[in-house]
Short mmCIF file of C-alpha atoms in Angstrom, two decimals:
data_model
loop_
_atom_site.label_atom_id
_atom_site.label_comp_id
_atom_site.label_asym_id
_atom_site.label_seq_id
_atom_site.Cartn_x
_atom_site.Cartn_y
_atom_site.Cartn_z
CA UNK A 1 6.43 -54.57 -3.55
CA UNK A 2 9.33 -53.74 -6.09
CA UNK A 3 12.21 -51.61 -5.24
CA UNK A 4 13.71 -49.08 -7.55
CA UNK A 5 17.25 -49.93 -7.92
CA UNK A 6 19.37 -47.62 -9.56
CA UNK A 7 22.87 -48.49 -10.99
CA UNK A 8 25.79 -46.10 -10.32
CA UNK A 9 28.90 -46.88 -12.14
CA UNK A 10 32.26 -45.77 -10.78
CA UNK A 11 33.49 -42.75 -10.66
CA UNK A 12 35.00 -41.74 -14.08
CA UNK A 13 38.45 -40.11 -12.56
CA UNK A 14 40.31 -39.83 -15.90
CA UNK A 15 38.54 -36.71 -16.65
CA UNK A 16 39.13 -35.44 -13.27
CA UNK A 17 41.72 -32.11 -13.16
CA UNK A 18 44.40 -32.25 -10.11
CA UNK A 19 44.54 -29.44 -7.91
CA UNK A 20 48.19 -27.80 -8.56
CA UNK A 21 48.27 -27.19 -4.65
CA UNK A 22 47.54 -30.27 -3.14
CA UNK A 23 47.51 -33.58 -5.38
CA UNK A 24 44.76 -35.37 -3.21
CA UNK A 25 42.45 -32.89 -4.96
CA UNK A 26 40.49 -33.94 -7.64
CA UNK A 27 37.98 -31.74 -9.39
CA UNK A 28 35.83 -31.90 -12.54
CA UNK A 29 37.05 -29.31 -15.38
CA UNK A 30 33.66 -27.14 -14.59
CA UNK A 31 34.48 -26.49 -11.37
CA UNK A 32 38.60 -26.35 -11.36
CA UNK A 33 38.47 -22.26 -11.83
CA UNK A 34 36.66 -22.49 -9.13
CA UNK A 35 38.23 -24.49 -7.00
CA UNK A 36 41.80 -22.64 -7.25
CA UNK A 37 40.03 -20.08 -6.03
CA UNK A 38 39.04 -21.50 -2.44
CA UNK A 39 41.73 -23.47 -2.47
CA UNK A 40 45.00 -21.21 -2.85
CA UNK A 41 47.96 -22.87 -1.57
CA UNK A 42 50.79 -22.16 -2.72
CA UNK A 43 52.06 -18.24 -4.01
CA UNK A 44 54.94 -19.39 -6.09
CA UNK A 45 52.81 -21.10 -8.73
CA UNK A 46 52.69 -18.40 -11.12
CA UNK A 47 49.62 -18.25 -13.32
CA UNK A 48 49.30 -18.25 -17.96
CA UNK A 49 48.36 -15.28 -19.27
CA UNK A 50 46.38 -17.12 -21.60
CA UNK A 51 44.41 -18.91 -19.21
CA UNK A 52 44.01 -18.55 -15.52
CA UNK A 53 43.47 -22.63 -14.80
CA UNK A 54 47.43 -22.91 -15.88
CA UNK A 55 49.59 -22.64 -12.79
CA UNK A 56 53.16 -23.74 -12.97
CA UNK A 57 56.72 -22.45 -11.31
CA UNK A 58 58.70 -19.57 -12.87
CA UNK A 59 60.88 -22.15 -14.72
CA UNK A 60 58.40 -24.26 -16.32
CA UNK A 61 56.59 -21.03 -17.34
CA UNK A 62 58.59 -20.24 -20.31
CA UNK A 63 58.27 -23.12 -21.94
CA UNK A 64 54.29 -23.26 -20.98
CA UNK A 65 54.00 -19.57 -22.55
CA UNK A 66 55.15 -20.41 -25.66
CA UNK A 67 53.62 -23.92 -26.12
CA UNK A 68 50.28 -22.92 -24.39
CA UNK A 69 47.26 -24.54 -26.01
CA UNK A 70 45.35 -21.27 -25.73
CA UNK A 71 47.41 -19.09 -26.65
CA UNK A 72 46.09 -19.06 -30.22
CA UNK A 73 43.18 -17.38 -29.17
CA UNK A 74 45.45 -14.33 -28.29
CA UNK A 75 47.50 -14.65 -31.46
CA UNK A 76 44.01 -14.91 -33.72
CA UNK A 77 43.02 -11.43 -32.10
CA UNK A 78 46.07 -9.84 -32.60
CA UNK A 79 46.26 -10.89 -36.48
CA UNK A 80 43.19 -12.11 -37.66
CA UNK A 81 44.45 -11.83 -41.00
CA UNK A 82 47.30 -14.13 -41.19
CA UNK A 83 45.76 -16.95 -38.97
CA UNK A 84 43.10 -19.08 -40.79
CA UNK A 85 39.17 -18.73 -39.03
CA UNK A 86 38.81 -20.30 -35.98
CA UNK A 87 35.65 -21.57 -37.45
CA UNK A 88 34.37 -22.37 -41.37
CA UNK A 89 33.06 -19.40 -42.15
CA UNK A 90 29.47 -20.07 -43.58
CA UNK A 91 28.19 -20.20 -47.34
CA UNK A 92 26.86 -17.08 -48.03
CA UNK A 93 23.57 -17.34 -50.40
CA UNK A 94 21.00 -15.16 -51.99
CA UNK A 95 17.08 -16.16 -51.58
CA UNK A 96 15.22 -14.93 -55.05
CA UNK A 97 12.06 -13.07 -53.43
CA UNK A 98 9.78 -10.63 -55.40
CA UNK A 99 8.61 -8.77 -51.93
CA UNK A 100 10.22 -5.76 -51.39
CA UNK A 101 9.53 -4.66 -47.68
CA UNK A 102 10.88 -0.90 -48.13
CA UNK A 103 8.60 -0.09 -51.22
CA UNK A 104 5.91 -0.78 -48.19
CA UNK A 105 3.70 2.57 -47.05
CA UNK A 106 5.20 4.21 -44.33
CA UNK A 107 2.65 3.72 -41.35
CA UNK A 108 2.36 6.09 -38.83
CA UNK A 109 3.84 5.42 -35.57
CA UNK A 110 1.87 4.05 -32.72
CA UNK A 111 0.77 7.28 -30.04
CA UNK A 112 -1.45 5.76 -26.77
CA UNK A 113 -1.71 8.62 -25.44
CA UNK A 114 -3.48 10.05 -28.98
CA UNK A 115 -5.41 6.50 -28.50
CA UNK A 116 -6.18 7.02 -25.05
CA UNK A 117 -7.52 10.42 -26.04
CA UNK A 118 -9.67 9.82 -28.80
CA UNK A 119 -11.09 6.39 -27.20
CA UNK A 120 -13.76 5.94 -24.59
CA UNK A 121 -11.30 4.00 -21.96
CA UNK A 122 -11.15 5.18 -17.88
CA UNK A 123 -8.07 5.86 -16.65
CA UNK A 124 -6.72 5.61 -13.10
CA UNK A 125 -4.87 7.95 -11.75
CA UNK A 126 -3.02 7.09 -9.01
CA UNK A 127 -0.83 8.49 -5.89
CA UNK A 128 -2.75 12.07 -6.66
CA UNK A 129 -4.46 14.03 -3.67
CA UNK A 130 -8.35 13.92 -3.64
CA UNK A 131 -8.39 17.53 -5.34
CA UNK A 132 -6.69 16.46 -8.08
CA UNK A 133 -8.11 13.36 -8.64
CA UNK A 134 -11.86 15.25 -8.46
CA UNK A 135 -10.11 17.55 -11.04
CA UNK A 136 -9.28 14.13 -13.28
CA UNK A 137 -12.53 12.78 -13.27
CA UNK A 138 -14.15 16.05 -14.17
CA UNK A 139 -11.61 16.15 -17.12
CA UNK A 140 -12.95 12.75 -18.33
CA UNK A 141 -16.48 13.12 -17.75
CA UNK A 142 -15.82 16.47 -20.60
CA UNK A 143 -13.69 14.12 -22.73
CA UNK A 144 -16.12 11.05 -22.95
CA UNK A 145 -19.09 13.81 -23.94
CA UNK A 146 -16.86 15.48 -26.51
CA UNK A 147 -16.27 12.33 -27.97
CA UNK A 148 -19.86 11.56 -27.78
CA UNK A 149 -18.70 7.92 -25.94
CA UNK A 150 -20.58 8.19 -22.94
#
């Protein structure tokens, strides 16, 4: 009989984040919000403004707020203007059609309960006391020989 065997490679740590707190932690960048969370430690770390995963000492936050990575996301919705796109913005392009969907007749809008009425289909009615259900059916049995359906 053959065994599966399955080959696991080692554990790619270079991706790995390090927990701010405690060093020993290591935690993928999916789950480091996350993990600050649970983890807390220690109150002086102080946290960006720009993004909450950021935690460094009064001192080194400073320099962090004015060189943060993410802060351009702040600074392109403060002045969209001056900053170029985040993104390319995409080719805009006509498509020649002859069909012109507003020069369409109007149709009238869909009314079940003008369907229901005018259609031989039995209704239900439900959570009604016996009188009024008697009173329901009596309605219908008129309606389907109105309509000649019945």
């Amino acid at each position: 009989m053959e065994e599966n065997k399955y080959a696991v490679g080692p554990v790619n740590y270079e991706n790995y984040l390090t927990c701010p707190y405690n060093s020993a932690h290591r935690i993928m960048p999916s789950r480091f919000s996350k993990h600050l969370i649970s983890c807390g430690g220690d109150r002086s770390l102080h946290r960006c403004p720009f993004n909450g995963t950021h935690l460094l000492s009064a001192a080194a936050m400073k320099d962090h707020v004015i060189e943060c990575p993410d802060r351009c996301s702040l600074e392109r919705y403060k002045m969209p203007d001056t900053l170029p796109p985040a993104e390319p913005q995409a080719n805009k392009f006509l498509v020649e059609t002859e069909d012109d969907w507003d020069a369409d007749p109007r149709a009238q809008p869909y009314d079940p309960k003008n369907y229901l009425k005018e259609n031989h289909i039995i209704l239900n009615p439900k959570g009604n006391p016996p009188a009024a259900r008697r009173e329901f059916r009596e309605r219908e049995r008129k309606r389907f020989l109105e309509n000649n359906k019945f």
